[in-house]
Amino acid sequence: MSLTLLNVIVAVVIAIAFAAVNAAYLVWAERRGAARIQRRPGPNINGPFGLLQPPADGIKLMTKQLMIPGGADKILFMVAPVLAMVPAIMSFVTIPFSEGIVARNMDIGVLMIFAFASMGAMAILFAGWGSRNKYAVMASVRAVSQSVSYEIPMLITAITVIMVNGSMDLKAISLNQAGGFWHWNIFPSLQSPLMPISFIIFFICSLAETNRAPFDLGEAESELVAGFHTEYGSMGFGLFFMGEYANIVIGACLTTILFLGGWGCPFGLFPGVWWFLLKIYLLIATFIWIRWTFPRTTIYGLLNLSWKILIPISLFNLLLTAGLLKVF
Amino acid sequence: MNPSMVITEAPGLFTADGLTGLIFLVMMAVTLTGGIIACCAERLIRAIAGLIVCFIGVAALYYFLNSPFVAMMQMLIYVGAICITIAFAIMLAAPEESRKKGPAGPLSGPLGFISAGLVTFGLIAMAMRTTFTSYPKINNGTVEEIGIAFLTSHSMVFELISIVLLIAIIGALVIAHTGRSK
């Protein structure tokens, strides 16, 4: 009992550290990547390749004064950044990085991650409402309608994968795909011939759920100043940023486990945490690449894509998979 | 724990039972605090925040009672869907300060206190007179066991839920349809 408790506490500490380090250095990677795509140098002054830029940014954010605008709802304003961070950290607890490296393997791992991810919209809502700023309110209404509508195709696609694997356990789903890339869920099988489409839907939804460009309507800076975090400075802003990058890492982890074989090697050699990290960082690099390549969509285009295209396709895929599972 | 064991005296705080009890009390406190905030908040959006705290407390209780699946569904559906929908409706309907307005209803004031007191007294009296027997764990509350139960011994519940959801969808379509034609 006490060992389990210690296990969980250590795991949560490691999850926070992992999320924080990732957030700091993904910002650096994002800025460098953006700069490369836009043919400019990016942050390259502090340390080799600008690698000391994230600690400098962190110190700057932490030493700034926390300002609460007059007329803001103080409690909600303070709670929102914390709410953005906590679900992201909680989700790390059940993600298996390799067969041995998992804090608390649950038989409902997928469900738990979705349950906590659905709380993320609440943080944006409270932030927008609490800051008493019309741009923030508009941005949070947009961001929440976006994340609610993209949660549906994402969940349906996840259910398809769960049905094929017969388990909600992330570890079991990974182990199901062990032994070479032809076992991975991303490739079509007899039971689910539309798996590549599922993967694309899931990937689009994870882009939209993390409010990334081309779906970053919640912080459209050309229309809404900075969106829902317009009024946030210092570490409140920092927490929103960390939450966003932690969510990106979780999205990449979930995609890796559900579709790309988790920690398995593509050729069946040396499965382990290194393959997992390689896969998630490749996915994150794709996230960054997409963000700086595509222009922002409109809010109608965004909602139409979800309700008129992604949801029907994913529902059809679910029905087809259910039927074929009965046949084969 | 022995299923037929009856706790006669309060266990020490640092025993397994004591800590379990403490965790239970913390969850109760969270649920009750959330409920009180939801009832007493002047701003609607804070009431929603209280409701969320309350739901999270209830989810924790489900987890505590060995039903992780129900706990996660509570989070996903009540916190992630219902509360967000309500908050969304409030934001669309009342963008400005939405404080309590208008005269209080007939149940506010002494009548409200009396009825609340009666209900509380009734519940306490009922709890005190019941002899609680503890049963052994039925199953582990895993997805598999719940699924099997839903499709075999409790299939009626499952069918009824489907009908309720179907009616809800048809109702939504009807409302949306009449709204469109106006």
Short mmCIF file of C-alpha atoms in Angstrom, two decimals:
data_model
loop_
_atom_site.label_atom_id
_atom_site.label_comp_id
_atom_site.label_asym_id
_atom_site.label_seq_id
_atom_site.Cartn_x
_atom_site.Cartn_y
_atom_site.Cartn_z
CA MET A 1 0.00 0.00 0.00
CA SER A 2 2.60 2.53 1.09
CA LEU A 3 4.84 1.48 -1.79
CA THR A 4 1.97 2.10 -4.22
CA LEU A 5 1.37 5.50 -2.66
CA LEU A 6 5.07 6.37 -2.93
CA ASN A 7 4.99 5.11 -6.50
CA VAL A 8 2.16 7.46 -7.38
CA ILE A 9 3.76 10.47 -5.68
CA VAL A 10 7.11 9.88 -7.39
CA ALA A 11 5.30 9.38 -10.69
CA VAL A 12 3.42 12.65 -10.32
CA VAL A 13 6.65 14.50 -9.52
CA ILE A 14 8.31 12.95 -12.56
CA ALA A 15 5.26 13.80 -14.68
CA ILE A 16 5.43 17.44 -13.58
CA ALA A 17 9.16 17.57 -14.30
CA PHE A 18 8.69 15.89 -17.68
CA ALA A 19 5.86 18.26 -18.60
CA ALA A 20 7.82 21.33 -17.48
CA VAL A 21 11.03 20.39 -19.30
CA ASN A 22 9.06 19.50 -22.40
CA ALA A 23 7.09 22.74 -22.26
CA ALA A 24 10.26 24.81 -21.90
CA TYR A 25 12.17 23.10 -24.66
CA LEU A 26 9.22 22.67 -27.01
CA VAL A 27 8.83 26.45 -26.92
CA TRP A 28 12.45 26.65 -27.99
CA ALA A 29 11.90 24.01 -30.68
CA GLU A 30 8.78 25.79 -31.84
CA ARG A 31 10.57 29.12 -32.14
CA ARG A 32 13.55 27.60 -33.89
CA GLY A 33 11.29 25.62 -36.20
CA ALA A 34 9.18 28.66 -36.99
CA ALA A 35 12.30 30.66 -37.69
CA ARG A 36 13.67 27.99 -40.02
CA ILE A 37 10.38 27.81 -41.94
CA GLN A 38 10.26 31.61 -42.18
CA ARG A 39 13.98 31.88 -43.13
CA ARG A 40 15.21 33.79 -40.08
CA PRO A 41 17.59 32.75 -37.27
CA GLY A 42 15.26 32.55 -34.26
CA PRO A 43 16.56 32.59 -30.66
CA ASN A 44 20.29 31.87 -31.00
CA ILE A 45 22.02 34.28 -28.61
CA ASN A 46 21.73 32.62 -25.17
CA GLY A 47 23.96 29.58 -25.02
CA PRO A 48 24.77 27.21 -27.87
CA PHE A 49 21.93 27.22 -30.44
CA GLY A 50 19.98 29.43 -28.03
CA LEU A 51 19.50 26.48 -25.67
CA LEU A 52 19.59 28.73 -22.59
CA GLN A 53 16.67 30.79 -23.87
CA PRO A 54 13.94 28.71 -22.06
CA PRO A 55 15.47 29.11 -18.56
CA ALA A 56 15.87 32.84 -19.21
CA ASP A 57 12.22 33.05 -20.28
CA GLY A 58 11.17 31.08 -17.23
CA ILE A 59 13.05 33.34 -14.82
CA LYS A 60 11.59 36.39 -16.52
CA LEU A 61 8.04 35.04 -16.22
CA MET A 62 8.49 34.06 -12.57
CA THR A 63 9.90 37.40 -11.50
CA LYS A 64 7.14 39.46 -13.11
CA GLN A 65 4.33 40.79 -10.98
CA LEU A 66 1.00 39.00 -11.18
CA MET A 67 -1.52 41.59 -12.30
CA ILE A 68 -5.25 41.09 -11.88
CA PRO A 69 -7.30 43.51 -13.98
CA GLY A 70 -9.89 45.60 -12.15
CA GLY A 71 -13.40 44.17 -12.45
CA ALA A 72 -12.11 40.68 -13.10
CA ASP A 73 -13.56 37.73 -11.25
CA LYS A 74 -10.52 37.19 -9.01
CA ILE A 75 -11.14 33.60 -8.00
CA LEU A 76 -11.90 32.33 -11.49
CA PHE A 77 -9.02 34.38 -12.88
CA MET A 78 -6.57 32.71 -10.49
CA VAL A 79 -8.03 29.22 -10.81
CA ALA A 80 -8.05 29.07 -14.62
CA PRO A 81 -4.28 28.68 -15.27
CA VAL A 82 -4.05 25.98 -12.60
CA LEU A 83 -7.00 24.18 -14.18
CA ALA A 84 -5.18 24.30 -17.50
CA MET A 85 -2.15 22.55 -16.00
CA VAL A 86 -3.61 19.96 -13.62
CA PRO A 87 -5.52 17.72 -16.09
CA ALA A 88 -2.47 17.62 -18.36
CA ILE A 89 -0.26 16.45 -15.48
CA MET A 90 -2.84 13.90 -14.32
CA SER A 91 -2.99 12.33 -17.77
CA PHE A 92 0.74 11.57 -17.67
CA VAL A 93 0.17 9.23 -14.73
CA THR A 94 -1.42 6.53 -16.85
CA ILE A 95 0.66 6.82 -20.03
CA PRO A 96 2.97 3.81 -20.49
CA PHE A 97 6.30 5.00 -21.83
CA SER A 98 7.49 1.43 -22.07
CA GLU A 99 6.56 -1.90 -20.59
CA GLY A 100 8.03 -1.04 -17.19
CA ILE A 101 7.76 2.76 -17.15
CA VAL A 102 4.18 3.52 -16.21
CA ALA A 103 3.07 5.18 -13.01
CA ARG A 104 -0.33 3.63 -12.61
CA ASN A 105 -1.57 1.36 -15.36
CA MET A 106 -5.36 1.43 -15.39
CA ASP A 107 -7.64 -0.80 -17.39
CA ILE A 108 -9.52 2.34 -18.42
CA GLY A 109 -6.46 4.37 -19.41
CA VAL A 110 -7.93 5.78 -22.63
CA LEU A 111 -11.08 6.84 -20.84
CA MET A 112 -9.10 8.50 -18.05
CA ILE A 113 -7.07 10.60 -20.47
CA PHE A 114 -10.22 11.72 -22.28
CA ALA A 115 -11.97 12.47 -18.99
CA PHE A 116 -9.16 14.77 -17.88
CA ALA A 117 -8.69 16.27 -21.33
CA SER A 118 -12.34 17.31 -21.35
CA MET A 119 -11.63 19.49 -18.30
CA GLY A 120 -9.22 21.59 -20.35
CA ALA A 121 -12.09 23.47 -21.99
CA MET A 122 -13.19 24.55 -18.52
CA ALA A 123 -9.88 26.38 -17.95
CA ILE A 124 -10.31 28.35 -21.17
CA LEU A 125 -13.91 29.19 -20.28
CA PHE A 126 -13.00 30.43 -16.81
CA ALA A 127 -10.01 32.36 -18.12
CA GLY A 128 -12.12 34.11 -20.73
CA TRP A 129 -14.94 34.87 -18.37
CA GLY A 130 -12.80 35.74 -15.38
CA SER A 131 -10.70 38.35 -17.16
CA ARG A 132 -13.79 40.45 -18.02
CA ASN A 133 -12.45 41.36 -21.42
CA LYS A 134 -14.61 41.10 -24.52
CA TYR A 135 -11.84 39.65 -26.63
CA ALA A 136 -11.17 37.01 -24.02
CA VAL A 137 -14.87 36.10 -23.75
CA MET A 138 -15.22 35.77 -27.53
CA ALA A 139 -12.06 33.72 -27.74
CA SER A 140 -13.17 31.37 -24.99
CA VAL A 141 -16.59 30.84 -26.59
CA ARG A 142 -14.82 29.95 -29.81
CA ALA A 143 -12.24 27.72 -28.19
CA VAL A 144 -14.85 25.82 -26.19
CA SER A 145 -17.19 25.26 -29.14
CA GLN A 146 -14.16 24.01 -31.02
CA SER A 147 -12.96 21.60 -28.38
CA VAL A 148 -16.48 20.28 -27.73
CA SER A 149 -17.06 19.57 -31.41
CA TYR A 150 -13.69 17.94 -31.99
CA GLU A 151 -13.98 15.77 -28.91
CA ILE A 152 -16.76 13.79 -30.60
CA PRO A 153 -14.90 12.47 -33.68
CA MET A 154 -11.82 11.92 -31.51
CA LEU A 155 -13.77 9.75 -29.06
CA ILE A 156 -15.52 7.83 -31.85
CA THR A 157 -12.17 7.12 -33.51
CA ALA A 158 -10.71 6.06 -30.19
CA ILE A 159 -13.68 3.70 -29.71
CA THR A 160 -12.92 2.14 -33.10
CA VAL A 161 -9.35 1.45 -32.04
CA ILE A 162 -10.55 0.14 -28.66
CA MET A 163 -12.96 -2.25 -30.39
CA VAL A 164 -10.27 -3.62 -32.66
CA ASN A 165 -7.89 -4.14 -29.73
CA GLY A 166 -10.55 -5.31 -27.30
CA SER A 167 -9.14 -3.22 -24.45
CA MET A 168 -9.08 0.28 -22.99
CA ASP A 169 -5.77 -0.46 -21.34
CA LEU A 170 -3.05 1.62 -23.00
CA LYS A 171 -0.42 -0.98 -22.15
CA ALA A 172 -2.48 -3.81 -23.65
CA ILE A 173 -3.13 -1.78 -26.80
CA SER A 174 0.62 -1.19 -27.18
CA LEU A 175 1.45 -4.85 -26.57
CA ASN A 176 -1.15 -5.85 -29.17
CA GLN A 177 0.87 -4.04 -31.81
CA ALA A 178 4.26 -5.47 -30.83
CA GLY A 179 6.60 -7.12 -33.29
CA GLY A 180 7.02 -4.91 -36.33
CA PHE A 181 5.33 -2.03 -38.09
CA TRP A 182 2.91 -4.24 -40.04
CA HIS A 183 1.13 -4.98 -36.74
CA TRP A 184 0.50 -1.31 -36.02
CA ASN A 185 -3.07 -0.07 -35.89
CA ILE A 186 -2.41 2.64 -38.45
CA PHE A 187 -2.30 0.06 -41.24
CA PRO A 188 -5.57 -1.38 -42.57
CA SER A 189 -6.47 -4.83 -41.37
CA LEU A 190 -9.26 -7.20 -42.25
CA GLN A 191 -11.39 -5.96 -39.35
CA SER A 192 -10.84 -2.26 -39.95
CA PRO A 193 -9.89 -1.39 -43.52
CA LEU A 194 -10.29 2.35 -42.85
CA MET A 195 -7.59 2.59 -40.16
CA PRO A 196 -5.39 5.12 -42.02
CA ILE A 197 -8.42 7.43 -42.24
CA SER A 198 -9.02 6.95 -38.51
CA PHE A 199 -5.44 7.98 -37.91
CA ILE A 200 -5.84 11.15 -39.97
CA ILE A 201 -9.09 12.02 -38.17
CA PHE A 202 -7.46 11.42 -34.79
CA PHE A 203 -4.47 13.54 -35.72
CA ILE A 204 -6.62 16.42 -36.99
CA CYS A 205 -8.70 16.24 -33.81
CA SER A 206 -5.64 16.28 -31.57
CA LEU A 207 -4.42 19.38 -33.44
CA ALA A 208 -7.80 21.02 -32.86
CA GLU A 209 -8.13 19.87 -29.25
CA THR A 210 -4.80 21.44 -28.34
CA ASN A 211 -5.85 24.70 -30.04
CA ARG A 212 -2.98 24.61 -32.48
CA ALA A 213 -2.81 26.36 -35.82
CA PRO A 214 -4.50 25.98 -38.30
CA PHE A 215 -7.22 25.61 -35.66
CA ASP A 216 -6.04 28.22 -33.14
CA LEU A 217 -9.22 30.30 -33.32
CA GLY A 218 -9.06 30.71 -29.54
CA GLU A 219 -6.00 32.90 -29.77
CA ALA A 220 -6.38 34.42 -33.20
CA GLU A 221 -4.05 37.35 -32.58
CA SER A 222 -5.08 39.27 -35.67
CA GLU A 223 -8.68 39.47 -34.44
CA LEU A 224 -8.70 38.89 -30.69
CA VAL A 225 -5.43 40.44 -29.38
CA ALA A 226 -4.20 37.22 -27.73
CA GLY A 227 -7.44 35.36 -27.20
CA PHE A 228 -8.40 33.95 -23.82
CA HIS A 229 -5.06 34.78 -22.19
CA THR A 230 -5.08 38.44 -23.20
CA GLU A 231 -5.15 39.63 -19.57
CA TYR A 232 -2.64 37.15 -18.21
CA GLY A 233 0.93 38.06 -17.49
CA SER A 234 3.81 36.49 -15.57
CA MET A 235 3.36 32.89 -14.46
CA GLY A 236 -0.38 32.78 -15.21
CA PHE A 237 0.53 33.09 -18.84
CA GLY A 238 3.41 30.68 -18.25
CA LEU A 239 1.04 28.04 -16.87
CA PHE A 240 -1.26 28.34 -19.88
CA PHE A 241 1.72 27.84 -22.12
CA MET A 242 2.97 24.86 -20.15
CA GLY A 243 -0.52 23.37 -20.20
CA GLU A 244 -0.71 23.78 -23.96
CA TYR A 245 2.60 22.06 -24.56
CA ALA A 246 1.83 19.32 -22.05
CA ASN A 247 -1.41 18.71 -23.96
CA ILE A 248 0.54 18.47 -27.18
CA VAL A 249 2.83 15.87 -25.63
CA ILE A 250 -0.20 13.91 -24.39
CA GLY A 251 -1.83 14.09 -27.82
CA ALA A 252 1.36 12.76 -29.38
CA CYS A 253 1.64 10.00 -26.74
CA LEU A 254 -1.95 8.92 -27.28
CA THR A 255 -1.55 8.89 -31.07
CA THR A 256 1.63 6.86 -30.69
CA ILE A 257 0.01 4.31 -28.41
CA LEU A 258 -3.26 3.97 -30.31
CA PHE A 259 -1.87 3.91 -33.85
CA LEU A 260 1.91 3.71 -33.98
CA GLY A 261 2.67 0.74 -31.80
CA GLY A 262 3.64 2.50 -28.57
CA TRP A 263 7.19 1.60 -27.55
CA GLY A 264 7.52 -1.18 -30.16
CA CYS A 265 10.27 -0.97 -32.75
CA PRO A 266 9.17 -0.84 -36.40
CA PHE A 267 11.41 -3.83 -37.16
CA GLY A 268 10.90 -5.78 -33.96
CA LEU A 269 14.34 -4.89 -32.52
CA PHE A 270 15.03 -3.54 -29.03
CA PRO A 271 11.56 -2.29 -28.08
CA GLY A 272 11.79 0.31 -25.36
CA VAL A 273 11.23 3.83 -24.19
CA TRP A 274 13.62 5.26 -26.83
CA TRP A 275 11.28 4.26 -29.65
CA PHE A 276 8.38 5.81 -27.80
CA LEU A 277 10.24 9.10 -27.35
CA LEU A 278 11.39 9.06 -30.97
CA LYS A 279 7.82 8.59 -32.18
CA ILE A 280 6.30 11.27 -29.98
CA TYR A 281 8.97 13.82 -30.91
CA LEU A 282 8.49 13.06 -34.61
CA LEU A 283 4.77 13.67 -34.14
CA ILE A 284 5.44 16.90 -32.23
CA ALA A 285 7.79 18.04 -35.00
CA THR A 286 4.89 17.44 -37.40
CA PHE A 287 2.65 19.53 -35.14
CA ILE A 288 5.15 22.40 -35.31
CA TRP A 289 5.63 21.96 -39.05
CA ILE A 290 1.86 22.11 -39.65
CA ARG A 291 1.45 25.13 -37.41
CA TRP A 292 3.91 27.23 -39.34
CA THR A 293 2.90 25.98 -42.80
CA PHE A 294 -0.88 26.38 -42.89
CA PRO A 295 -2.84 29.61 -42.46
CA ARG A 296 -5.59 29.82 -39.86
CA THR A 297 -9.06 28.62 -40.86
CA THR A 298 -12.28 30.48 -40.13
CA ILE A 299 -14.55 29.46 -37.27
CA TYR A 300 -17.27 28.27 -39.68
CA GLY A 301 -14.83 26.25 -41.73
CA LEU A 302 -13.55 24.73 -38.53
CA LEU A 303 -16.96 23.72 -37.17
CA ASN A 304 -18.15 22.50 -40.58
CA LEU A 305 -15.08 20.30 -40.90
CA SER A 306 -15.92 18.61 -37.63
CA TRP A 307 -19.70 18.26 -37.87
CA LYS A 308 -20.13 17.67 -41.60
CA ILE A 309 -17.03 15.70 -42.49
CA LEU A 310 -15.18 14.18 -39.56
CA ILE A 311 -18.15 13.01 -37.48
CA PRO A 312 -20.01 11.26 -40.36
CA ILE A 313 -16.82 9.57 -41.56
CA SER A 314 -15.85 8.43 -38.08
CA LEU A 315 -19.39 7.15 -37.38
CA PHE A 316 -19.38 5.21 -40.65
CA ASN A 317 -15.97 3.82 -39.76
CA LEU A 318 -17.27 2.75 -36.35
CA LEU A 319 -20.24 0.93 -37.91
CA LEU A 320 -18.08 -0.72 -40.55
CA THR A 321 -15.55 -1.87 -37.96
CA ALA A 322 -18.28 -3.21 -35.68
CA GLY A 323 -19.80 -5.15 -38.59
CA LEU A 324 -16.50 -6.54 -39.80
CA LEU A 325 -15.49 -7.54 -36.26
CA LYS A 326 -18.60 -9.74 -36.19
CA VAL A 327 -17.80 -11.25 -39.58
CA PHE A 328 -14.09 -12.01 -39.08
CA MET B 1 -11.82 -6.14 5.32
CA ASN B 2 -14.01 -8.76 6.90
CA PRO B 3 -17.48 -8.22 5.42
CA SER B 4 -19.33 -8.90 8.64
CA MET B 5 -17.08 -6.70 10.75
CA VAL B 6 -18.83 -3.93 12.65
CA ILE B 7 -16.75 -0.92 13.64
CA THR B 8 -17.59 -0.15 17.23
CA GLU B 9 -14.93 2.40 18.12
CA ALA B 10 -13.27 5.05 16.04
CA PRO B 11 -9.99 3.78 14.55
CA GLY B 12 -6.77 5.73 15.07
CA LEU B 13 -5.89 8.29 12.44
CA PHE B 14 -2.74 6.58 11.22
CA THR B 15 -4.17 3.13 10.76
CA ALA B 16 -5.38 1.96 7.36
CA ASP B 17 -9.02 2.36 8.37
CA GLY B 18 -8.39 5.78 9.86
CA LEU B 19 -6.71 7.12 6.72
CA THR B 20 -9.45 5.62 4.56
CA GLY B 21 -12.00 7.40 6.70
CA LEU B 22 -10.05 10.65 6.44
CA ILE B 23 -9.94 10.40 2.65
CA PHE B 24 -13.67 9.71 2.64
CA LEU B 25 -14.31 12.76 4.81
CA VAL B 26 -12.18 14.94 2.53
CA MET B 27 -14.20 13.78 -0.47
CA MET B 28 -17.45 14.47 1.37
CA ALA B 29 -16.18 17.94 2.27
CA VAL B 30 -15.26 18.66 -1.37
CA THR B 31 -18.67 17.48 -2.60
CA LEU B 32 -20.57 19.47 0.03
CA THR B 33 -18.47 22.60 -0.50
CA GLY B 34 -19.13 22.41 -4.22
CA GLY B 35 -22.83 21.97 -3.64
CA ILE B 36 -23.00 24.92 -1.25
CA ILE B 37 -21.09 27.15 -3.69
CA ALA B 38 -23.44 26.06 -6.49
CA CYS B 39 -26.48 27.01 -4.39
CA CYS B 40 -25.25 30.25 -2.83
CA ALA B 41 -23.15 31.87 -5.56
CA GLU B 42 -24.46 35.21 -6.80
CA ARG B 43 -22.87 34.89 -10.21
CA LEU B 44 -24.10 32.04 -12.36
CA ILE B 45 -20.66 31.20 -13.65
CA ARG B 46 -19.41 30.69 -10.08
CA ALA B 47 -22.37 28.42 -9.45
CA ILE B 48 -21.16 26.34 -12.39
CA ALA B 49 -17.68 26.25 -10.87
CA GLY B 50 -19.23 24.99 -7.63
CA LEU B 51 -21.17 22.35 -9.54
CA ILE B 52 -17.92 21.16 -11.12
CA VAL B 53 -16.24 20.88 -7.72
CA CYS B 54 -19.26 18.93 -6.51
CA PHE B 55 -19.14 16.54 -9.49
CA ILE B 56 -15.41 15.99 -9.03
CA GLY B 57 -16.07 15.11 -5.38
CA VAL B 58 -18.73 12.61 -6.45
CA ALA B 59 -16.36 11.13 -9.04
CA ALA B 60 -13.73 10.74 -6.32
CA LEU B 61 -16.32 8.93 -4.18
CA TYR B 62 -17.04 6.51 -7.04
CA TYR B 63 -13.32 5.86 -7.39
CA PHE B 64 -13.08 5.37 -3.65
CA LEU B 65 -15.93 2.84 -3.85
CA ASN B 66 -14.04 0.69 -6.36
CA SER B 67 -15.80 1.86 -9.51
CA PRO B 68 -13.11 3.59 -11.58
CA PHE B 69 -15.18 3.25 -14.74
CA VAL B 70 -18.18 5.08 -13.26
CA ALA B 71 -15.83 7.71 -11.80
CA MET B 72 -14.26 8.41 -15.18
CA MET B 73 -17.66 8.53 -16.89
CA GLN B 74 -18.78 11.01 -14.22
CA MET B 75 -15.80 13.21 -15.11
CA LEU B 76 -16.25 12.82 -18.84
CA ILE B 77 -20.01 13.33 -18.99
CA TYR B 78 -20.87 15.57 -16.07
CA VAL B 79 -17.75 17.75 -15.88
CA GLY B 80 -16.62 17.55 -19.48
CA ALA B 81 -19.96 17.74 -21.25
CA ILE B 82 -22.86 18.88 -19.09
CA CYS B 83 -21.09 21.62 -17.12
CA ILE B 84 -19.43 22.98 -20.23
CA THR B 85 -22.76 23.03 -22.07
CA ILE B 86 -24.40 24.90 -19.19
CA ALA B 87 -21.50 27.37 -18.98
CA PHE B 88 -21.65 27.85 -22.70
CA ALA B 89 -25.37 28.60 -22.57
CA ILE B 90 -24.79 31.14 -19.79
CA MET B 91 -22.04 32.87 -21.75
CA LEU B 92 -24.18 33.08 -24.87
CA ALA B 93 -27.29 34.23 -23.01
CA ALA B 94 -25.93 36.65 -20.40
CA PRO B 95 -22.64 38.20 -21.42
CA GLU B 96 -22.84 40.90 -18.71
CA GLU B 97 -22.92 40.53 -14.97
CA SER B 98 -25.64 37.99 -14.30
CA ARG B 99 -26.42 38.53 -10.65
CA LYS B 100 -29.52 37.28 -8.91
CA LYS B 101 -32.49 39.48 -9.71
CA GLY B 102 -36.20 39.57 -9.08
CA PRO B 103 -38.22 38.67 -6.00
CA ALA B 104 -37.35 35.55 -4.07
CA GLY B 105 -39.61 32.53 -4.48
CA PRO B 106 -42.13 31.40 -1.86
CA LEU B 107 -39.74 28.75 -0.49
CA SER B 108 -37.01 31.23 0.48
CA GLY B 109 -36.78 32.40 4.10
CA PRO B 110 -38.24 30.52 7.07
CA LEU B 111 -40.31 28.10 4.98
CA GLY B 112 -37.20 27.00 3.12
CA PHE B 113 -35.28 26.45 6.36
CA ILE B 114 -38.14 24.43 7.80
CA SER B 115 -38.48 22.18 4.76
CA ALA B 116 -34.71 21.71 4.53
CA GLY B 117 -34.59 20.89 8.24
CA LEU B 118 -37.39 18.36 7.87
CA VAL B 119 -35.67 16.62 4.99
CA THR B 120 -32.35 16.55 6.85
CA PHE B 121 -34.00 15.28 10.03
CA GLY B 122 -35.84 12.58 8.06
CA LEU B 123 -32.68 11.40 6.36
CA ILE B 124 -30.74 11.34 9.65
CA ALA B 125 -33.55 9.45 11.40
CA MET B 126 -33.67 6.93 8.57
CA ALA B 127 -29.89 6.46 8.62
CA MET B 128 -29.84 5.99 12.39
CA ARG B 129 -32.57 3.35 12.38
CA THR B 130 -31.18 1.30 9.53
CA THR B 131 -28.74 -1.44 10.40
CA PHE B 132 -26.05 -1.36 7.76
CA THR B 133 -24.63 -4.68 6.67
CA SER B 134 -21.54 -4.65 4.52
CA TYR B 135 -21.47 -6.93 1.52
CA PRO B 136 -18.40 -8.44 -0.10
CA LYS B 137 -17.21 -6.83 -3.31
CA ILE B 138 -19.45 -7.91 -6.22
CA ASN B 139 -16.77 -7.46 -8.90
CA ASN B 140 -13.89 -5.16 -9.73
CA GLY B 141 -16.03 -2.65 -11.61
CA THR B 142 -13.94 -3.08 -14.75
CA VAL B 143 -15.25 -2.17 -18.18
CA GLU B 144 -15.52 -5.83 -19.12
CA GLU B 145 -17.66 -6.76 -16.12
CA ILE B 146 -19.92 -3.74 -16.54
CA GLY B 147 -20.32 -4.48 -20.24
CA ILE B 148 -21.24 -8.11 -19.60
CA ALA B 149 -23.73 -7.08 -16.92
CA PHE B 150 -25.28 -4.49 -19.23
CA LEU B 151 -25.85 -6.97 -22.02
CA THR B 152 -26.98 -9.93 -19.92
CA SER B 153 -28.50 -9.44 -16.47
CA HIS B 154 -29.24 -5.70 -16.80
CA SER B 155 -30.13 -5.46 -20.47
CA MET B 156 -33.43 -3.72 -19.69
CA VAL B 157 -31.54 -0.74 -18.20
CA PHE B 158 -29.38 -0.59 -21.28
CA GLU B 159 -32.39 -0.57 -23.61
CA LEU B 160 -34.15 2.10 -21.55
CA ILE B 161 -31.07 4.34 -21.66
CA SER B 162 -30.94 3.93 -25.43
CA ILE B 163 -34.60 4.96 -25.70
CA VAL B 164 -34.00 8.03 -23.49
CA LEU B 165 -31.05 9.08 -25.65
CA LEU B 166 -33.05 8.48 -28.83
CA ILE B 167 -35.89 10.66 -27.53
CA ALA B 168 -33.37 13.37 -26.60
CA ILE B 169 -31.86 13.32 -30.09
CA ILE B 170 -35.31 13.46 -31.75
CA GLY B 171 -36.33 16.32 -29.45
CA ALA B 172 -33.18 18.24 -30.32
CA LEU B 173 -33.81 17.70 -34.02
CA VAL B 174 -37.43 18.88 -33.70
CA ILE B 175 -36.40 22.03 -31.85
CA ALA B 176 -33.62 22.76 -34.32
CA HIS B 177 -35.95 22.15 -37.25
CA THR B 178 -38.66 24.57 -36.10
CA GLY B 179 -35.99 27.12 -35.26
CA ARG B 180 -34.59 26.88 -38.78
CA SER B 181 -37.90 27.42 -40.59
CA LYS B 182 -38.81 30.60 -38.72
#
